[in-house]
Amino acid sequence: MLAELSPALIAEVQDAAKLLVSKQRICILTGAGISAESGIPTFRDKQTGLWENYKAEDLATPEAFSRDPALVWSWYQWRRKLVADKKPNPAHVALAHWQRLARVNHQQLTLITQNVDDLHEQAGSIVTHLHGNLARNRCNQCQTPYKSTSDNLHSSEVLHSSEVLHSSEVLHSSDVDAIDAEALITCSHCDGYIRPDIVWFGESLPVQAWQTAEEAAADCEVFISIGTSSLVYPAAGLSQLAKQNGAKVIEINPNPTPNTIVDIIIKEKAGLIMPLLVKQITGS
């Protein structure tokens, strides 16, 4: 696989491996780029099909859900369908392998993601989600987690809307497998609408997840950014926090952003780089 890389990239990978093999505390932040390599569209990608006239940033907001909950729910069902058959790529697999070996070797490797898919978990990683999880739902009003089964679904919990897309266009995910996809669901505790457990634009990040990320970034010896532009705050501030506390910063991204705090830039897809990097670090 090294033959696929330019001499300059090979040197960058080797430099990164030499740095990482001697360190004990590593923090890794992954973004949309690593999921895109598995075929999951990013928010920057143009919407397709029935959603081509909508912008993602106009649907993923509390205001949009208040204005038209049926529309937003249907869009997320469609997004769930898009990711339902997606699998971890070599970057996810390499990170999971490294994390397993790190635990055995008493190395602290904290994996943080901005992504809402479960590809890291599918690969076997332990990961902290900053922006929520597409597979989960919760009440928009009282925040109670929602998990449906065919046994506990009652007709009083389902409100149908003619404005929602036909069920053939949306996904019946594991959390809503017993529910008609044209249905809005209400919470059994407070009658509020059930929504995806996603952090929307304008909302705060989960307190515990952000605390984990901040602590890992502040304490790490090396901070690695994979597939993210490092422009979206507050997550983008993690690399700066790490740098301020003496860490080296590595960025792996085919389209890296100009950033003076980065020590090593590897301008290539994570699926190509991570297996090579992890092999050089771990020897396997």
mmCIF file of C-alpha atoms in Angstrom:
data_model
loop_
_atom_site.group_PDB
_atom_site.id
_atom_site.type_symbol
_atom_site.label_atom_id
_atom_site.label_comp_id
_atom_site.label_asym_id
_atom_site.label_seq_id
_atom_site.Cartn_x
_atom_site.Cartn_y
_atom_site.Cartn_z
ATOM 1 C CA MET A 1 0.000 0.000 0.000
ATOM 2 C CA LEU A 2 2.946 2.347 0.542
ATOM 3 C CA ALA A 3 3.527 2.176 -3.194
ATOM 4 C CA GLU A 4 0.237 4.043 -3.679
ATOM 5 C CA LEU A 5 1.582 7.068 -1.823
ATOM 6 C CA SER A 6 3.983 9.768 -2.943
ATOM 7 C CA PRO A 7 7.393 9.961 -1.254
ATOM 8 C CA ALA A 8 6.226 13.080 0.595
ATOM 9 C CA LEU A 9 3.147 11.303 1.978
ATOM 10 C CA ILE A 10 5.171 8.254 2.970
ATOM 11 C CA ALA A 11 7.510 10.536 4.911
ATOM 12 C CA GLU A 12 4.544 12.192 6.663
ATOM 13 C CA VAL A 13 3.091 8.809 7.665
ATOM 14 C CA GLN A 14 6.450 7.662 8.982
ATOM 15 C CA ASP A 15 6.901 10.890 10.945
ATOM 16 C CA ALA A 16 3.437 10.497 12.456
ATOM 17 C CA ALA A 17 4.125 6.860 13.393
ATOM 18 C CA LYS A 18 7.431 7.750 15.078
ATOM 19 C CA LEU A 19 5.669 10.395 17.116
ATOM 20 C CA LEU A 20 2.703 8.230 18.102
ATOM 21 C CA VAL A 21 4.574 5.057 19.012
ATOM 22 C CA SER A 22 6.302 6.839 21.894
ATOM 23 C CA LYS A 23 3.207 8.517 23.361
ATOM 24 C CA GLN A 24 0.732 7.237 25.938
ATOM 25 C CA ARG A 25 -2.188 9.689 25.739
ATOM 26 C CA ILE A 26 -3.785 10.209 22.337
ATOM 27 C CA CYS A 27 -7.024 11.973 21.443
ATOM 28 C CA ILE A 28 -8.639 11.436 18.033
ATOM 29 C CA LEU A 29 -11.452 13.520 16.534
ATOM 30 C CA THR A 30 -13.242 12.218 13.437
ATOM 31 C CA GLY A 31 -15.570 14.141 11.166
ATOM 32 C CA ALA A 32 -17.750 13.784 8.102
ATOM 33 C CA GLY A 33 -14.858 12.868 5.823
ATOM 34 C CA ILE A 34 -14.319 9.454 7.353
ATOM 35 C CA SER A 35 -18.008 8.588 6.974
ATOM 36 C CA ALA A 36 -18.082 9.949 3.428
ATOM 37 C CA GLU A 37 -15.542 7.277 2.505
ATOM 38 C CA SER A 38 -18.207 4.723 3.460
ATOM 39 C CA GLY A 39 -20.739 6.415 1.201
ATOM 40 C CA ILE A 40 -22.563 8.556 3.755
ATOM 41 C CA PRO A 41 -23.376 12.000 2.317
ATOM 42 C CA THR A 42 -22.074 15.023 4.204
ATOM 43 C CA PHE A 43 -24.153 18.070 5.091
ATOM 44 C CA ARG A 44 -22.293 19.948 2.377
ATOM 45 C CA ASP A 45 -23.517 17.554 -0.290
ATOM 46 C CA LYS A 46 -26.552 18.594 -2.290
ATOM 47 C CA GLN A 47 -29.784 16.915 -1.234
ATOM 48 C CA THR A 48 -31.200 14.439 -3.730
ATOM 49 C CA GLY A 49 -34.534 13.018 -4.816
ATOM 50 C CA LEU A 50 -37.580 14.364 -3.029
ATOM 51 C CA TRP A 51 -35.376 16.525 -0.823
ATOM 52 C CA GLU A 52 -33.409 18.328 -3.537
ATOM 53 C CA ASN A 53 -35.215 21.615 -2.878
ATOM 54 C CA TYR A 54 -34.336 21.612 0.813
ATOM 55 C CA LYS A 55 -31.114 22.604 2.558
ATOM 56 C CA ALA A 56 -29.923 20.402 5.407
ATOM 57 C CA GLU A 57 -29.177 23.438 7.555
ATOM 58 C CA ASP A 58 -32.817 24.534 7.166
ATOM 59 C CA LEU A 59 -34.147 21.176 8.402
ATOM 60 C CA ALA A 60 -31.742 20.348 11.239
ATOM 61 C CA THR A 61 -32.907 23.080 13.603
ATOM 62 C CA PRO A 62 -35.252 23.317 16.599
ATOM 63 C CA GLU A 63 -37.165 26.018 14.730
ATOM 64 C CA ALA A 64 -37.771 23.724 11.763
ATOM 65 C CA PHE A 65 -39.080 20.984 14.038
ATOM 66 C CA SER A 66 -41.382 23.418 15.848
ATOM 67 C CA ARG A 67 -42.649 24.754 12.533
ATOM 68 C CA ASP A 68 -43.163 21.405 10.791
ATOM 69 C CA PRO A 69 -42.254 18.365 12.912
ATOM 70 C CA ALA A 70 -43.674 15.958 10.326
ATOM 71 C CA LEU A 71 -41.367 17.288 7.626
ATOM 72 C CA VAL A 72 -38.250 17.110 9.798
ATOM 73 C CA TRP A 73 -39.109 13.638 11.103
ATOM 74 C CA SER A 74 -39.615 12.371 7.567
ATOM 75 C CA TRP A 75 -36.278 13.834 6.464
ATOM 76 C CA TYR A 76 -34.477 12.018 9.264
ATOM 77 C CA GLN A 77 -36.228 8.779 8.365
ATOM 78 C CA TRP A 78 -34.907 9.273 4.838
ATOM 79 C CA ARG A 79 -31.399 9.918 6.217
ATOM 80 C CA ARG A 80 -31.636 6.727 8.261
ATOM 81 C CA LYS A 81 -32.435 4.843 5.106
ATOM 82 C CA LEU A 82 -29.342 6.323 3.439
ATOM 83 C CA VAL A 83 -27.017 5.025 6.158
ATOM 84 C CA ALA A 84 -28.771 1.733 6.963
ATOM 85 C CA ASP A 85 -26.603 -0.394 4.669
ATOM 86 C CA LYS A 86 -23.319 1.483 5.115
ATOM 87 C CA LYS A 87 -20.355 -0.368 6.589
ATOM 88 C CA PRO A 88 -17.102 0.680 8.269
ATOM 89 C CA ASN A 89 -14.268 1.411 5.879
ATOM 90 C CA PRO A 90 -10.581 0.563 6.458
ATOM 91 C CA ALA A 91 -10.092 3.730 8.534
ATOM 92 C CA HIS A 92 -12.816 2.715 11.007
ATOM 93 C CA VAL A 93 -11.410 -0.809 11.199
ATOM 94 C CA ALA A 94 -7.846 0.426 11.744
ATOM 95 C CA LEU A 95 -8.926 2.787 14.526
ATOM 96 C CA ALA A 96 -10.826 -0.010 16.288
ATOM 97 C CA HIS A 97 -7.803 -2.320 16.013
ATOM 98 C CA TRP A 98 -5.509 0.379 17.412
ATOM 99 C CA GLN A 99 -7.905 1.095 20.265
ATOM 100 C CA ARG A 100 -8.058 -2.587 21.241
ATOM 101 C CA LEU A 101 -4.264 -2.881 21.256
ATOM 102 C CA ALA A 102 -3.946 0.404 23.153
ATOM 103 C CA ARG A 103 -5.993 -0.994 26.032
ATOM 104 C CA VAL A 104 -3.726 -4.045 26.214
ATOM 105 C CA ASN A 105 -0.589 -1.879 26.075
ATOM 106 C CA HIS A 106 -1.876 0.580 28.695
ATOM 107 C CA GLN A 107 -2.063 3.353 26.125
ATOM 108 C CA GLN A 108 -4.925 5.829 26.517
ATOM 109 C CA LEU A 109 -6.638 6.371 23.167
ATOM 110 C CA THR A 110 -9.809 8.484 23.320
ATOM 111 C CA LEU A 111 -11.964 8.508 20.190
ATOM 112 C CA ILE A 112 -14.357 11.433 19.693
ATOM 113 C CA THR A 113 -16.624 11.842 16.672
ATOM 114 C CA GLN A 114 -18.738 14.593 15.195
ATOM 115 C CA ASN A 115 -20.581 11.979 13.131
ATOM 116 C CA VAL A 116 -24.048 10.701 14.010
ATOM 117 C CA ASP A 117 -23.703 7.278 12.350
ATOM 118 C CA ASP A 118 -22.560 4.135 14.169
ATOM 119 C CA LEU A 119 -19.731 3.061 11.869
ATOM 120 C CA HIS A 120 -17.141 3.365 14.636
ATOM 121 C CA GLU A 121 -19.250 1.096 16.850
ATOM 122 C CA GLN A 122 -19.764 -1.363 14.005
ATOM 123 C CA ALA A 123 -15.984 -1.578 13.656
ATOM 124 C CA GLY A 124 -15.632 -2.274 17.376
ATOM 125 C CA SER A 125 -14.552 1.095 18.758
ATOM 126 C CA ILE A 126 -15.561 2.808 21.971
ATOM 127 C CA VAL A 127 -16.475 6.332 20.874
ATOM 128 C CA THR A 128 -17.952 9.526 22.289
ATOM 129 C CA HIS A 129 -20.525 11.221 20.047
ATOM 130 C CA LEU A 130 -20.532 15.019 20.200
ATOM 131 C CA HIS A 131 -23.497 15.528 17.885
ATOM 132 C CA GLY A 132 -25.789 12.703 18.952
ATOM 133 C CA ASN A 133 -26.712 9.413 17.347
ATOM 134 C CA LEU A 134 -28.978 8.939 14.346
ATOM 135 C CA ALA A 135 -30.169 5.558 15.612
ATOM 136 C CA ARG A 136 -31.633 7.011 18.806
ATOM 137 C CA ASN A 137 -34.738 9.085 19.536
ATOM 138 C CA ARG A 138 -35.859 11.199 22.474
ATOM 139 C CA CYS A 139 -38.693 13.475 23.490
ATOM 140 C CA ASN A 140 -38.319 17.028 22.223
ATOM 141 C CA GLN A 141 -40.037 18.365 25.336
ATOM 142 C CA CYS A 142 -38.921 16.357 28.389
ATOM 143 C CA GLN A 143 -35.790 14.795 26.781
ATOM 144 C CA THR A 144 -36.767 11.251 27.847
ATOM 145 C CA PRO A 145 -35.088 8.629 25.609
ATOM 146 C CA TYR A 146 -37.580 6.828 23.387
ATOM 147 C CA LYS A 147 -37.311 3.162 22.451
ATOM 148 C CA SER A 148 -40.257 1.541 20.701
ATOM 149 C CA THR A 149 -41.223 -2.094 20.430
ATOM 150 C CA SER A 150 -44.223 -3.715 18.836
ATOM 151 C CA ASP A 151 -45.380 -4.653 22.341
ATOM 152 C CA ASN A 152 -45.491 -1.156 23.806
ATOM 153 C CA LEU A 153 -46.715 0.822 20.825
ATOM 154 C CA HIS A 154 -50.200 2.176 21.452
ATOM 155 C CA SER A 155 -52.478 3.828 18.972
ATOM 156 C CA SER A 156 -52.632 6.930 21.168
ATOM 157 C CA GLU A 157 -48.887 7.417 20.619
ATOM 158 C CA VAL A 158 -49.172 7.767 16.852
ATOM 159 C CA LEU A 159 -50.301 10.886 15.010
ATOM 160 C CA HIS A 160 -50.537 10.551 11.241
ATOM 161 C CA SER A 161 -49.847 13.416 8.885
ATOM 162 C CA SER A 162 -50.642 13.641 5.193
ATOM 163 C CA GLU A 163 -47.679 16.006 4.766
ATOM 164 C CA VAL A 164 -45.072 13.304 5.424
ATOM 165 C CA LEU A 165 -43.459 11.378 2.594
ATOM 166 C CA HIS A 166 -44.741 7.943 1.629
ATOM 167 C CA SER A 167 -43.323 5.135 3.745
ATOM 168 C CA SER A 168 -41.502 3.610 0.779
ATOM 169 C CA GLU A 169 -39.237 6.677 0.813
ATOM 170 C CA VAL A 170 -38.141 6.419 4.437
ATOM 171 C CA LEU A 171 -36.333 4.052 6.761
ATOM 172 C CA HIS A 172 -37.822 1.927 9.504
ATOM 173 C CA SER A 173 -34.789 2.083 11.816
ATOM 174 C CA SER A 174 -34.177 -0.120 14.824
ATOM 175 C CA ASP A 175 -35.689 2.527 17.048
ATOM 176 C CA VAL A 176 -38.871 2.912 15.036
ATOM 177 C CA ASP A 177 -39.290 -0.527 13.539
ATOM 178 C CA ALA A 178 -42.807 -0.924 14.902
ATOM 179 C CA ILE A 179 -43.978 2.481 13.738
ATOM 180 C CA ASP A 180 -45.394 3.485 10.393
ATOM 181 C CA ALA A 181 -42.850 5.888 8.909
ATOM 182 C CA GLU A 182 -45.598 8.397 8.112
ATOM 183 C CA ALA A 183 -46.262 8.802 11.815
ATOM 184 C CA LEU A 184 -45.244 11.377 14.325
ATOM 185 C CA ILE A 185 -44.854 9.867 17.777
ATOM 186 C CA THR A 186 -45.725 11.445 21.102
ATOM 187 C CA CYS A 187 -44.003 10.865 24.415
ATOM 188 C CA SER A 188 -45.880 8.717 26.923
ATOM 189 C CA HIS A 189 -44.572 10.948 29.728
ATOM 190 C CA CYS A 190 -45.482 14.431 28.523
ATOM 191 C CA ASP A 191 -47.159 14.127 25.082
ATOM 192 C CA GLY A 192 -44.302 16.002 23.428
ATOM 193 C CA TYR A 193 -43.163 14.927 19.974
ATOM 194 C CA ILE A 194 -40.400 12.345 19.626
ATOM 195 C CA ARG A 195 -37.382 13.612 17.664
ATOM 196 C CA PRO A 196 -34.033 12.172 16.578
ATOM 197 C CA ASP A 197 -31.403 12.292 19.330
ATOM 198 C CA ILE A 198 -29.277 14.637 17.254
ATOM 199 C CA VAL A 199 -27.689 17.968 18.163
ATOM 200 C CA TRP A 200 -29.303 20.483 15.825
ATOM 201 C CA PHE A 201 -27.887 23.813 14.723
ATOM 202 C CA GLY A 202 -28.214 26.262 17.592
ATOM 203 C CA GLU A 203 -28.328 23.567 20.295
ATOM 204 C CA SER A 204 -25.691 22.854 22.928
ATOM 205 C CA LEU A 205 -23.530 19.756 22.788
ATOM 206 C CA PRO A 206 -24.276 16.997 25.340
ATOM 207 C CA VAL A 207 -22.613 17.996 28.607
ATOM 208 C CA GLN A 208 -21.007 14.633 29.401
ATOM 209 C CA ALA A 209 -19.756 14.068 25.839
ATOM 210 C CA TRP A 210 -18.231 17.545 25.669
ATOM 211 C CA GLN A 211 -16.596 17.137 29.078
ATOM 212 C CA THR A 212 -15.038 13.859 27.937
ATOM 213 C CA ALA A 213 -13.746 15.516 24.767
ATOM 214 C CA GLU A 214 -12.338 18.556 26.564
ATOM 215 C CA GLU A 215 -10.582 16.459 29.198
ATOM 216 C CA ALA A 216 -9.071 14.136 26.583
ATOM 217 C CA ALA A 217 -7.889 17.039 24.419
ATOM 218 C CA ALA A 218 -6.398 18.937 27.347
ATOM 219 C CA ASP A 219 -4.554 15.861 28.663
ATOM 220 C CA CYS A 220 -3.343 14.272 25.426
ATOM 221 C CA GLU A 221 0.204 14.207 24.098
ATOM 222 C CA VAL A 222 -0.960 13.928 20.482
ATOM 223 C CA PHE A 223 -4.229 15.148 18.983
ATOM 224 C CA ILE A 224 -5.306 13.662 15.630
ATOM 225 C CA SER A 225 -7.984 15.214 13.454
ATOM 226 C CA ILE A 226 -9.390 12.875 10.793
ATOM 227 C CA GLY A 227 -11.779 13.921 8.024
ATOM 228 C CA THR A 228 -12.895 17.191 9.552
ATOM 229 C CA SER A 229 -12.306 20.761 8.460
ATOM 230 C CA SER A 230 -11.633 22.017 12.000
ATOM 231 C CA LEU A 231 -13.905 24.964 11.265
ATOM 232 C CA VAL A 232 -17.089 24.031 13.132
ATOM 233 C CA TYR A 233 -17.020 25.136 16.746
ATOM 234 C CA PRO A 234 -16.954 24.162 19.517
ATOM 235 C CA ALA A 235 -15.422 20.888 18.282
ATOM 236 C CA ALA A 236 -12.842 22.789 16.239
ATOM 237 C CA GLY A 237 -11.502 24.241 19.476
ATOM 238 C CA LEU A 238 -10.365 20.830 20.716
ATOM 239 C CA SER A 239 -7.187 20.846 18.623
ATOM 240 C CA GLN A 240 -6.393 24.335 19.899
ATOM 241 C CA LEU A 241 -6.947 23.191 23.486
ATOM 242 C CA ALA A 242 -4.603 20.265 22.919
ATOM 243 C CA LYS A 243 -1.950 22.514 21.383
ATOM 244 C CA GLN A 244 -2.182 24.998 24.240
ATOM 245 C CA ASN A 245 -1.452 22.161 26.652
ATOM 246 C CA GLY A 246 1.656 21.028 24.786
ATOM 247 C CA ALA A 247 0.296 18.339 22.450
ATOM 248 C CA LYS A 248 1.433 17.718 18.898
ATOM 249 C CA VAL A 249 -1.367 17.975 16.313
ATOM 250 C CA ILE A 250 -1.785 15.704 13.275
ATOM 251 C CA GLU A 251 -4.386 16.258 10.562
ATOM 252 C CA ILE A 252 -5.445 13.547 8.095
ATOM 253 C CA ASN A 253 -7.676 15.062 5.436
ATOM 254 C CA PRO A 254 -7.647 15.104 1.609
ATOM 255 C CA ASN A 255 -8.613 18.788 1.794
ATOM 256 C CA PRO A 256 -6.932 20.150 4.915
ATOM 257 C CA THR A 257 -7.730 23.656 6.079
ATOM 258 C CA PRO A 258 -4.902 26.150 6.544
ATOM 259 C CA ASN A 259 -4.067 25.856 10.208
ATOM 260 C CA THR A 260 -0.884 27.052 11.830
ATOM 261 C CA ILE A 261 -1.233 24.773 14.875
ATOM 262 C CA VAL A 262 -0.936 21.514 12.884
ATOM 263 C CA ASP A 263 2.463 19.831 13.144
ATOM 264 C CA ILE A 264 1.935 17.035 10.594
ATOM 265 C CA ILE A 265 -0.527 17.248 7.693
ATOM 266 C CA ILE A 266 -1.296 14.067 5.760
ATOM 267 C CA LYS A 267 -3.252 15.120 2.691
ATOM 268 C CA GLU A 268 -4.990 11.852 1.800
ATOM 269 C CA LYS A 269 -8.108 9.819 2.561
ATOM 270 C CA ALA A 270 -8.245 8.207 5.987
ATOM 271 C CA GLY A 271 -9.139 4.813 4.506
ATOM 272 C CA LEU A 272 -5.760 4.712 2.801
ATOM 273 C CA ILE A 273 -3.666 6.286 5.548
ATOM 274 C CA MET A 274 -4.999 4.800 8.788
ATOM 275 C CA PRO A 275 -4.278 1.118 8.057
ATOM 276 C CA LEU A 276 -0.694 2.033 7.146
ATOM 277 C CA LEU A 277 -0.251 4.319 10.132
ATOM 278 C CA VAL A 278 -1.688 1.857 12.633
ATOM 279 C CA LYS A 279 0.413 -0.992 11.221
ATOM 280 C CA GLN A 280 3.564 1.064 11.678
ATOM 281 C CA ILE A 281 2.548 2.006 15.229
ATOM 282 C CA THR A 282 1.434 -1.434 16.409
ATOM 283 C CA GLY A 283 3.353 -3.774 14.145
ATOM 284 C CA SER A 284 0.130 -5.547 13.189
#
